[in-house]
JSON list of C-alpha atoms in Angstrom, two decimals:
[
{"chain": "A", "resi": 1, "resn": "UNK", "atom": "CA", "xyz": [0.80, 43.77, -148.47]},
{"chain": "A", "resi": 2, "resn": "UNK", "atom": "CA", "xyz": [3.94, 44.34, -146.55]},
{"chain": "A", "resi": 3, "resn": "UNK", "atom": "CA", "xyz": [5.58, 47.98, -146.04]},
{"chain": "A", "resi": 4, "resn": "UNK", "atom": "CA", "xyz": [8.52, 46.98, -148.79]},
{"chain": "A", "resi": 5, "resn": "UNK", "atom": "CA", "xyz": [6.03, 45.97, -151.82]},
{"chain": "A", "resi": 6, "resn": "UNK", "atom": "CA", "xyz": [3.72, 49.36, -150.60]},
{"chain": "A", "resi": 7, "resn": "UNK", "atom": "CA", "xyz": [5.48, 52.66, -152.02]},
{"chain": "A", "resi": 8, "resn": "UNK", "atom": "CA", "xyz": [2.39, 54.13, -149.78]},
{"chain": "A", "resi": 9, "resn": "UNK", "atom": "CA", "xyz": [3.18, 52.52, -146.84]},
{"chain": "A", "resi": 10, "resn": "UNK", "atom": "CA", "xyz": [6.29, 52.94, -147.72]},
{"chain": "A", "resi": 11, "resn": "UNK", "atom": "CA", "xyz": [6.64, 56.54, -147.15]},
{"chain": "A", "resi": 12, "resn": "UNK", "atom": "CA", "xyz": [3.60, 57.07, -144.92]},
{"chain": "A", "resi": 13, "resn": "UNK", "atom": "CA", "xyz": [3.67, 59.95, -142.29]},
{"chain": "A", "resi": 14, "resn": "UNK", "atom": "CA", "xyz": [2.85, 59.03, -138.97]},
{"chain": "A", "resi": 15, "resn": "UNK", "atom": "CA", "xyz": [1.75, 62.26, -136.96]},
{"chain": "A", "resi": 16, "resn": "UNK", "atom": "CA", "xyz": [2.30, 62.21, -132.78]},
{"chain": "A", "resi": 17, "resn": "UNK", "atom": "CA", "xyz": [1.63, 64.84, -130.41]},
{"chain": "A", "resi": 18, "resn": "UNK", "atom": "CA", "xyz": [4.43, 65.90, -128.18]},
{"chain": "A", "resi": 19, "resn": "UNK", "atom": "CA", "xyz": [5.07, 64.25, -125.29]},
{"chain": "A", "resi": 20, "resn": "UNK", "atom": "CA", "xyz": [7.96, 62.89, -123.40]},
{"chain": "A", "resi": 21, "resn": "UNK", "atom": "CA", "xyz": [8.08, 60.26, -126.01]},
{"chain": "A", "resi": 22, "resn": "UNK", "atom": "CA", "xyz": [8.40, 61.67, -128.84]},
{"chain": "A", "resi": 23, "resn": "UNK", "atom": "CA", "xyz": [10.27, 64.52, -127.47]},
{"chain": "A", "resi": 24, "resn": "UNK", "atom": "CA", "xyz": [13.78, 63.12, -128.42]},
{"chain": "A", "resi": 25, "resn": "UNK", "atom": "CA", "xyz": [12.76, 62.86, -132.52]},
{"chain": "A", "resi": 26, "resn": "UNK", "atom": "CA", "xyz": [11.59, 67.09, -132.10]},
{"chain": "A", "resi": 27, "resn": "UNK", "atom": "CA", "xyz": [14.85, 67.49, -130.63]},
{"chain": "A", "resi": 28, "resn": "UNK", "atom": "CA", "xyz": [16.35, 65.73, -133.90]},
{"chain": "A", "resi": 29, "resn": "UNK", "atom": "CA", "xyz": [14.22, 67.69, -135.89]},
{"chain": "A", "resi": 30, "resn": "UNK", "atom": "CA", "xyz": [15.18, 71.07, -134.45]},
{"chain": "A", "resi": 31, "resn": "UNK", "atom": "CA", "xyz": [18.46, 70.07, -134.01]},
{"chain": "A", "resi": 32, "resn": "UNK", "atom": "CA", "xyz": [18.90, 69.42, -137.64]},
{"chain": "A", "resi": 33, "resn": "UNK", "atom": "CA", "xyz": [16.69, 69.79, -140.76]},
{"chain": "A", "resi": 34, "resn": "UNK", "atom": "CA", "xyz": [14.15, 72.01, -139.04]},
{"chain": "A", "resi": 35, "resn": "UNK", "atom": "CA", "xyz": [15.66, 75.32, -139.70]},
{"chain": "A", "resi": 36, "resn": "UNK", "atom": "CA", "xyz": [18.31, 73.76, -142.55]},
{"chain": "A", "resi": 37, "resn": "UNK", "atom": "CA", "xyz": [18.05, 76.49, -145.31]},
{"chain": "A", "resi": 38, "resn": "UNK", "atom": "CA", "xyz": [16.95, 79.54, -142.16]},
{"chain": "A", "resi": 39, "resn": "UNK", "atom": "CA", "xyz": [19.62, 78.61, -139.51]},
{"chain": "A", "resi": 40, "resn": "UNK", "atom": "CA", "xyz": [18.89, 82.87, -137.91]},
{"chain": "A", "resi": 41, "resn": "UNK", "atom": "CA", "xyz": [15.91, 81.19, -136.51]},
{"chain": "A", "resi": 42, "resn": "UNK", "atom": "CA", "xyz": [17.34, 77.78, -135.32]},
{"chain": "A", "resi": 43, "resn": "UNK", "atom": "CA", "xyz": [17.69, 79.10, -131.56]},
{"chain": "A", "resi": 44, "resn": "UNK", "atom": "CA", "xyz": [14.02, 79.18, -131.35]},
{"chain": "A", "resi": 45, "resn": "UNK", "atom": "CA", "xyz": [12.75, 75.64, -130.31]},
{"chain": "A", "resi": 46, "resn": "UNK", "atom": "CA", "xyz": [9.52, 76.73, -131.13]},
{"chain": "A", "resi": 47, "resn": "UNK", "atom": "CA", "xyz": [9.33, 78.68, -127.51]},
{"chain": "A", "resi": 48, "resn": "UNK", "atom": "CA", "xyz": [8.85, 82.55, -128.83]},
{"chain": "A", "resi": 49, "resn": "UNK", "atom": "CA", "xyz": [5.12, 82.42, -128.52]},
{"chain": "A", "resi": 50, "resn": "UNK", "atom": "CA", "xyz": [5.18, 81.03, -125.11]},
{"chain": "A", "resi": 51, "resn": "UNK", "atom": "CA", "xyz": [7.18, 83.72, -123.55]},
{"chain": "A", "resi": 52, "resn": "UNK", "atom": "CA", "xyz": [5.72, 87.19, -122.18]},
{"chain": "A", "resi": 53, "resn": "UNK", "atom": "CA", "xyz": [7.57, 89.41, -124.68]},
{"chain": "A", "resi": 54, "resn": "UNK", "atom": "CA", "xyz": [6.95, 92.63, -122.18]},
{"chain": "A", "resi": 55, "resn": "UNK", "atom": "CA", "xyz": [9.25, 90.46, -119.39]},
{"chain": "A", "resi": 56, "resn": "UNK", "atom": "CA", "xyz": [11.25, 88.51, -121.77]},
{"chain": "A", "resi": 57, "resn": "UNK", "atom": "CA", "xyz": [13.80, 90.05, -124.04]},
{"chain": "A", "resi": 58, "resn": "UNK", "atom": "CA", "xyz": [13.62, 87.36, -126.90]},
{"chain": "A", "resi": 59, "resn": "UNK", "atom": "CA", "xyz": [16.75, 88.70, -128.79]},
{"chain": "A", "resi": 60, "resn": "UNK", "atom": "CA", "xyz": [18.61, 87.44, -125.18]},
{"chain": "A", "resi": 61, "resn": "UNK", "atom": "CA", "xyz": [17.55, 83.82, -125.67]},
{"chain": "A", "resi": 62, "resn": "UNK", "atom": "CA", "xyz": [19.86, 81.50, -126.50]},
{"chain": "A", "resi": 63, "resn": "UNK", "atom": "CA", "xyz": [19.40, 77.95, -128.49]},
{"chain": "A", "resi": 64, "resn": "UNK", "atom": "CA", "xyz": [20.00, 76.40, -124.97]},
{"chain": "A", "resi": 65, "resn": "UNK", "atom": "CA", "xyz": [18.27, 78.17, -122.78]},
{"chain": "A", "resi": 66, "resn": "UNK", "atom": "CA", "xyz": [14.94, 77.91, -125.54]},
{"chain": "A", "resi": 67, "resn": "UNK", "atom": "CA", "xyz": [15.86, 73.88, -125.74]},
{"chain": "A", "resi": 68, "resn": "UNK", "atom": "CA", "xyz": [16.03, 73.64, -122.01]},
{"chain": "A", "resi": 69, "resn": "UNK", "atom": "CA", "xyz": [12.51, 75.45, -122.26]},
{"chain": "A", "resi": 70, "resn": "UNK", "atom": "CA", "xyz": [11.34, 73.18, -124.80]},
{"chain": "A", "resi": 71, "resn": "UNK", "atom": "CA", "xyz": [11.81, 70.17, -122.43]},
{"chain": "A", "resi": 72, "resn": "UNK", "atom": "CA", "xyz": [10.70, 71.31, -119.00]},
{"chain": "A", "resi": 73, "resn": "UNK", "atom": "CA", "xyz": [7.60, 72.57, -120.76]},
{"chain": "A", "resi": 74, "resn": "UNK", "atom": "CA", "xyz": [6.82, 69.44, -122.56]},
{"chain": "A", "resi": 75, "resn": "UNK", "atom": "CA", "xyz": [7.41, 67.51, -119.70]},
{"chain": "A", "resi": 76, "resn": "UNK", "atom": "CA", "xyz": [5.28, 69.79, -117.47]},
{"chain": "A", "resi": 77, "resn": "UNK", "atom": "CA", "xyz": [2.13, 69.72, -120.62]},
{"chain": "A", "resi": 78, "resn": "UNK", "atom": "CA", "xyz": [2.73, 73.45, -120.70]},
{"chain": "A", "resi": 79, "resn": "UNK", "atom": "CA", "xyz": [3.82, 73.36, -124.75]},
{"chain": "A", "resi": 80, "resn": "UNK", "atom": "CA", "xyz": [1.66, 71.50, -127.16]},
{"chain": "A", "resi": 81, "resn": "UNK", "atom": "CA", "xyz": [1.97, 70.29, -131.07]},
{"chain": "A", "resi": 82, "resn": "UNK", "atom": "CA", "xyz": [2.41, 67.94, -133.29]},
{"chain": "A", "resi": 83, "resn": "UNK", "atom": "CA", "xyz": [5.34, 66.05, -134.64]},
{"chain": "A", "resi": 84, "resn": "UNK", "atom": "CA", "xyz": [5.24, 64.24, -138.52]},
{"chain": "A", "resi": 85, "resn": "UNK", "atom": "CA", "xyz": [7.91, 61.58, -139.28]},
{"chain": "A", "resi": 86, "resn": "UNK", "atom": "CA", "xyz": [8.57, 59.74, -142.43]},
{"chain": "A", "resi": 87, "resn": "UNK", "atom": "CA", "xyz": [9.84, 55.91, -141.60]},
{"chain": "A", "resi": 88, "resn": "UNK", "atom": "CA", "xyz": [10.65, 56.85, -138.15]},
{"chain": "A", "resi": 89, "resn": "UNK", "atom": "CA", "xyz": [12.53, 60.44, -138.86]},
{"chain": "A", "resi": 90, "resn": "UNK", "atom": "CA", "xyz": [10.93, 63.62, -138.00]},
{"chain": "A", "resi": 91, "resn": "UNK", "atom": "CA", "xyz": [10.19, 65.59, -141.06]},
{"chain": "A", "resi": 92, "resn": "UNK", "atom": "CA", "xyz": [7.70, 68.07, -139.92]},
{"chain": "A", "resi": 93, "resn": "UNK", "atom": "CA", "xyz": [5.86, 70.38, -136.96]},
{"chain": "A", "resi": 94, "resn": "UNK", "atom": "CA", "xyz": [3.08, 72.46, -136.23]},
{"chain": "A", "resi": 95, "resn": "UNK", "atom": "CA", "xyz": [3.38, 74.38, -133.13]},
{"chain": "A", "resi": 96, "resn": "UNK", "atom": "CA", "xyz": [-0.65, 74.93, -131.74]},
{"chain": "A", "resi": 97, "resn": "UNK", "atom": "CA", "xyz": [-2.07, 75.07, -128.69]},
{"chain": "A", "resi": 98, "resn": "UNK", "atom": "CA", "xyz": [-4.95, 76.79, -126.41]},
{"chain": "A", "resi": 99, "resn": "UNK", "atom": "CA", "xyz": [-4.14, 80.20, -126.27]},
{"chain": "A", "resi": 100, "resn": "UNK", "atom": "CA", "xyz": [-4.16, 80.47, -122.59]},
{"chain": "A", "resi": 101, "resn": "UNK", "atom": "CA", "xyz": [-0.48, 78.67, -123.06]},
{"chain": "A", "resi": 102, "resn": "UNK", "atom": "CA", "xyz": [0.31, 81.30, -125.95]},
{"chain": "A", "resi": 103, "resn": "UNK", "atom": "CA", "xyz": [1.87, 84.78, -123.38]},
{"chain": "A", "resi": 104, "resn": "UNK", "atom": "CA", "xyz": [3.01, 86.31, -126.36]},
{"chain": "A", "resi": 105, "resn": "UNK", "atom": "CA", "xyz": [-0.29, 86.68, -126.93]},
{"chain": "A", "resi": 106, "resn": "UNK", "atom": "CA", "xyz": [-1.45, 87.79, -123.79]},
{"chain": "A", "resi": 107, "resn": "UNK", "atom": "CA", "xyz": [-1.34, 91.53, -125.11]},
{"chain": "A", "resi": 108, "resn": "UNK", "atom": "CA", "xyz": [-4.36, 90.77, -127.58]},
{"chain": "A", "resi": 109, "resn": "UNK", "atom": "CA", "xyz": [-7.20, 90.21, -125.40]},
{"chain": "A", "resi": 110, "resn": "UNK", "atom": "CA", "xyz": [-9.90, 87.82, -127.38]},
{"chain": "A", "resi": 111, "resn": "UNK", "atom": "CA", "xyz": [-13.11, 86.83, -126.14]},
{"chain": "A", "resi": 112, "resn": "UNK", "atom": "CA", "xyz": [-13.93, 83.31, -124.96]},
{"chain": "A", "resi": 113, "resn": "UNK", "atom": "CA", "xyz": [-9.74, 82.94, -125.05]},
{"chain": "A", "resi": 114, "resn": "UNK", "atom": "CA", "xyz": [-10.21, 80.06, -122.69]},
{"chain": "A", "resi": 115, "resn": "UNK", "atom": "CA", "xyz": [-12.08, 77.95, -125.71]},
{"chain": "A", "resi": 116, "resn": "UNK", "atom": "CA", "xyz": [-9.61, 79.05, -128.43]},
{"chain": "A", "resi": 117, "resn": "UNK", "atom": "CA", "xyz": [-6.56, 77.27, -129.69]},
{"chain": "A", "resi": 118, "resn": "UNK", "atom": "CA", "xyz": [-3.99, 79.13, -131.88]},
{"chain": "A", "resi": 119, "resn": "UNK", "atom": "CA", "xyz": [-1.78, 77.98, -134.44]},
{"chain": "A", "resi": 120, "resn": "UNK", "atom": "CA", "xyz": [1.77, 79.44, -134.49]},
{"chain": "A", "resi": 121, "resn": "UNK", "atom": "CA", "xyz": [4.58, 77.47, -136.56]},
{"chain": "A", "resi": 122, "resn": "UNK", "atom": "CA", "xyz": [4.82, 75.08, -139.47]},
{"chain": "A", "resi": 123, "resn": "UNK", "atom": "CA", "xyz": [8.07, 73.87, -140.40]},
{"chain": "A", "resi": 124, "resn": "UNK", "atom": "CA", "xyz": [8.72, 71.39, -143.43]},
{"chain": "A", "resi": 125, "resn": "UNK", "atom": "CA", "xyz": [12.25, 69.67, -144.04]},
{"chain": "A", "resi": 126, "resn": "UNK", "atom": "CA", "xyz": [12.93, 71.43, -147.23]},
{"chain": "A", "resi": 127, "resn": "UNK", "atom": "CA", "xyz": [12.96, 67.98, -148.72]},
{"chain": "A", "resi": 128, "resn": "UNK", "atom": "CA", "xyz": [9.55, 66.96, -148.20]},
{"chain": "A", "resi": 129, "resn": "UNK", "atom": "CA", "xyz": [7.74, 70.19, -148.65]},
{"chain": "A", "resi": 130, "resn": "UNK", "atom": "CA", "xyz": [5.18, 69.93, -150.42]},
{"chain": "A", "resi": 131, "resn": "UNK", "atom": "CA", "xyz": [3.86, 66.31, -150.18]},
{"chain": "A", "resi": 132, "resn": "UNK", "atom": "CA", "xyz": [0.92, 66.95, -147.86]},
{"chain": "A", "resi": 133, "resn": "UNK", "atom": "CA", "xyz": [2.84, 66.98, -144.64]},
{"chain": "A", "resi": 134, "resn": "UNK", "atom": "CA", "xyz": [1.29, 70.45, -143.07]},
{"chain": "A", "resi": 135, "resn": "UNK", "atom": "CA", "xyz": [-1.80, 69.22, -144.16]},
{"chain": "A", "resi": 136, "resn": "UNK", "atom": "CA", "xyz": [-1.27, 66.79, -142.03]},
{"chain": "A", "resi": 137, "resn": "UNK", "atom": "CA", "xyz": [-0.22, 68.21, -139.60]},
{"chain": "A", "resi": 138, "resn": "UNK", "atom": "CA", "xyz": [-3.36, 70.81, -139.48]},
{"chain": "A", "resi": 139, "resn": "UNK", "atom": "CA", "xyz": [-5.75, 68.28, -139.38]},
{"chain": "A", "resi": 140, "resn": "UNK", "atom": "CA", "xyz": [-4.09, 67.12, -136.40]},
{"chain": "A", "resi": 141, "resn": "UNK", "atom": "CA", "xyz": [-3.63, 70.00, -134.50]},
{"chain": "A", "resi": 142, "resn": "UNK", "atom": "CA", "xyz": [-7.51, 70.96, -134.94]},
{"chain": "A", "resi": 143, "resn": "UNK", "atom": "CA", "xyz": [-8.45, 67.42, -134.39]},
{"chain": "A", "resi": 144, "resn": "UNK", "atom": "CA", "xyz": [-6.46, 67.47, -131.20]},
{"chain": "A", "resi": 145, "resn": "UNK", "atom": "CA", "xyz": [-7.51, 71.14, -129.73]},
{"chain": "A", "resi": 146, "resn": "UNK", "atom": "CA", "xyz": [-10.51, 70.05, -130.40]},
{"chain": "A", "resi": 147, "resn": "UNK", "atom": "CA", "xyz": [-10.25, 67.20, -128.02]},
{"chain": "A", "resi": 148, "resn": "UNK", "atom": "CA", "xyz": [-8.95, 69.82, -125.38]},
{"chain": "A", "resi": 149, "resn": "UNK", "atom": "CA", "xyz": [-12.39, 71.61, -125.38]},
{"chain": "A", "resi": 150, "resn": "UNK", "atom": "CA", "xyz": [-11.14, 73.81, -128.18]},
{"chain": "A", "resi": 151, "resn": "UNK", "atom": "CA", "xyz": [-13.95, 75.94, -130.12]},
{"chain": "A", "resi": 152, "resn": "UNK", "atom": "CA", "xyz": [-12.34, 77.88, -132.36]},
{"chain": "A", "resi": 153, "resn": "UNK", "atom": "CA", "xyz": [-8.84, 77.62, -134.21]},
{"chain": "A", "resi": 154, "resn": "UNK", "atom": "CA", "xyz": [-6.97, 80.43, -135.16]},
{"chain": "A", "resi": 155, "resn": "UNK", "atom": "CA", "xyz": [-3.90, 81.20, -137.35]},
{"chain": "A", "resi": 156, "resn": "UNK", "atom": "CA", "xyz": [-2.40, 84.48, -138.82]},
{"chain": "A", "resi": 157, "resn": "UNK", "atom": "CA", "xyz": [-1.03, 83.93, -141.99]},
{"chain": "A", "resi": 158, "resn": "UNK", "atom": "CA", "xyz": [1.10, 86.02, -144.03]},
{"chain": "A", "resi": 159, "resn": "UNK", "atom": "CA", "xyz": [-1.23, 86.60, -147.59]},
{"chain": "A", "resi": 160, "resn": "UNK", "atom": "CA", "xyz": [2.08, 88.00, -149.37]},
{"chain": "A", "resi": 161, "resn": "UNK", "atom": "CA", "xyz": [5.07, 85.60, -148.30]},
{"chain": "A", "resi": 162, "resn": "UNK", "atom": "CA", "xyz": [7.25, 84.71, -150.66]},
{"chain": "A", "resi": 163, "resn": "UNK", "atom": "CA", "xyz": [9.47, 82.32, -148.36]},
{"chain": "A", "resi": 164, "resn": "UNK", "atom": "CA", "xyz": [9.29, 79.23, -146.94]},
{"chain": "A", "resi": 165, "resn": "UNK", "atom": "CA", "xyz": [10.32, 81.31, -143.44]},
{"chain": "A", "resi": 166, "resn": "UNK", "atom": "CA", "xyz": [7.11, 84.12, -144.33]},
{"chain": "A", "resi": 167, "resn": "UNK", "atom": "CA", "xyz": [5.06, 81.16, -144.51]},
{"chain": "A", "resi": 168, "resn": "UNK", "atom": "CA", "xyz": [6.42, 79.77, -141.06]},
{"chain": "A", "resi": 169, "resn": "UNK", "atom": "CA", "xyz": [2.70, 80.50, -139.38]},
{"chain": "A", "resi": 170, "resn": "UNK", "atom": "CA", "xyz": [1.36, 78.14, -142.35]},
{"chain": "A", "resi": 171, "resn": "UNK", "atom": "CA", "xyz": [0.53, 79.50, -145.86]},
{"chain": "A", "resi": 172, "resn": "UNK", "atom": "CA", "xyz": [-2.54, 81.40, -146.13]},
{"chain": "A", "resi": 173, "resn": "UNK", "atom": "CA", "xyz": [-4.28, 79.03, -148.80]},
{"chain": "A", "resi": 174, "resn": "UNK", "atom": "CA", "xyz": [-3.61, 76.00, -146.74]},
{"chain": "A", "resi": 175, "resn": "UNK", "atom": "CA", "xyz": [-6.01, 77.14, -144.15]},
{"chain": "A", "resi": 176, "resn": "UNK", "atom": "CA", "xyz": [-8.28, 78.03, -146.67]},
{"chain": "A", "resi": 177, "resn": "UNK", "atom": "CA", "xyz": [-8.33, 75.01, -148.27]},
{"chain": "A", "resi": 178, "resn": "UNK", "atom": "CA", "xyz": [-8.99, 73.66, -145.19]},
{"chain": "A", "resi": 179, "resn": "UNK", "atom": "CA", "xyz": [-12.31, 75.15, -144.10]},
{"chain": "A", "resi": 180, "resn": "UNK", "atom": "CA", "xyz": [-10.49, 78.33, -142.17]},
{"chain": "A", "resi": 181, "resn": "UNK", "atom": "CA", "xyz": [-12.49, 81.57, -143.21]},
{"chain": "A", "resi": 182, "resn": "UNK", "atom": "CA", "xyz": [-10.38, 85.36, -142.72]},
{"chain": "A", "resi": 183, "resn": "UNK", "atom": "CA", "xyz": [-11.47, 86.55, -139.35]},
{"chain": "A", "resi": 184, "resn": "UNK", "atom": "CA", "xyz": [-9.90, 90.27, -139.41]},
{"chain": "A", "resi": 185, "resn": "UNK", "atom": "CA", "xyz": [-6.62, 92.03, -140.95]},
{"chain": "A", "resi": 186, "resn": "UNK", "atom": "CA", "xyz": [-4.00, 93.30, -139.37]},
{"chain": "A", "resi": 187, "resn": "UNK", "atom": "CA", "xyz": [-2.28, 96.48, -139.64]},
{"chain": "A", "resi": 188, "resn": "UNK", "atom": "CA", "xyz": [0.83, 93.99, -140.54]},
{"chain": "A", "resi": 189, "resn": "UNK", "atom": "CA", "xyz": [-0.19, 93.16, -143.62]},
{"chain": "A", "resi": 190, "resn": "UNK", "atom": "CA", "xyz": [-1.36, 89.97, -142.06]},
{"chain": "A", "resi": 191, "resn": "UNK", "atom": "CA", "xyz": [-4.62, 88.01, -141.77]},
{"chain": "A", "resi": 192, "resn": "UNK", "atom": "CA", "xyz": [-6.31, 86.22, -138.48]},
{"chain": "A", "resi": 193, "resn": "UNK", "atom": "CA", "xyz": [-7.87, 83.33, -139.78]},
{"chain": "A", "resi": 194, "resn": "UNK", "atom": "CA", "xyz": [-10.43, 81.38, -137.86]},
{"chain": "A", "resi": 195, "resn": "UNK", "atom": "CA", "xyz": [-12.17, 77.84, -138.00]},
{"chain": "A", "resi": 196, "resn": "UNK", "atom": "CA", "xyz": [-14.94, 76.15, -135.97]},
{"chain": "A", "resi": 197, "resn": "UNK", "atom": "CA", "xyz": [-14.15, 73.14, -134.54]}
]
């Protein structure tokens, strides 16, 4: 049946890793309905994990420098995720990638790091939450680490957020849905989740 007589097919989302392709439709995305109803966060590009935060000040960042970032770094293969649109318009994103990429993290030693892919963003367009896009887009982010050698994904939740920006490293019962199991807790209040791939 053709797309028009298909409400399915219709409204199917098509997932993509980032690349130079697809790079102008995250741009959209961040540009606009990304960070629509949290705009204190729109600067971010989704570059704050990939940054050294003991030689970066990230409060100094601006939106252009981080979309500048965003580019050279997806150009270069040095930032990794995935991208969901809806009939050709970006509706969703899960920032993940091997953790050797991820200098935030740099400060938490873990071992095997070089075989472990983390899991830092989800955003939703506030009009299509909750129709199975981060699903999704977690199946293909651990489908693709996996394909990069990955042996273990991990993600650190936030078990009490009450906002769709507390939920922006993916809500905790997604990843449990999904086969993740608690790994440790945090002195945050937060919980490292982990999953073998």
């Amino acid at each position: 049946p053709s797309t028009a007589s298909d409400p399915m097919k219709a409204h199917a989302i098509s997932i993509q890793k980032l690349d130079t392709g697809c790079l102008p439709k995250f741009l959209q995305f961040f540009d606009g309905d990304a960070f629509s109803d949290n705009p204190k966060w729109s600067s971010c590009y989704c570059q704050c994990f990939y940054e050294d935060h003991n030689v970066v000040k990230w409060s100094d960042r601006t939106a252009e420098q981080n979309r500048a970032l965003a580019c050279s770094r997806t150009a270069s293969g040095d930032m990794q995720g995935w991208l969901a649109s809806e009939n050709d318009r970006p509706v969703g994103w899960c920032g993940a990638a091997p953790r050797r990429l991820l200098h935030a993290l740099d400060d938490e030693p873990t071992p095997n790091a070089e075989t472990v892919g983390a899991i830092v963003c989800f955003l939703v367009a506030p009009s299509r939450r909750g129709k199975g896009i981060a699903r999704a887009l977690l199946d293909a982010a651990c489908s693709g680490l996996r394909e990069q050698g990955m042996t273990i994904v991990e993600a650190n939740p936030r078990p009490d957020a009450r906002t769709p920006a507390d939920n922006h490293f993916g809500p905790l019962a997604l990843y449990l849905s999904s086969g993740f199991r608690i790994h440790r807790e945090d002195d945050d209040a937060s919980v490292y989740v982990r999953r073998a791939l």
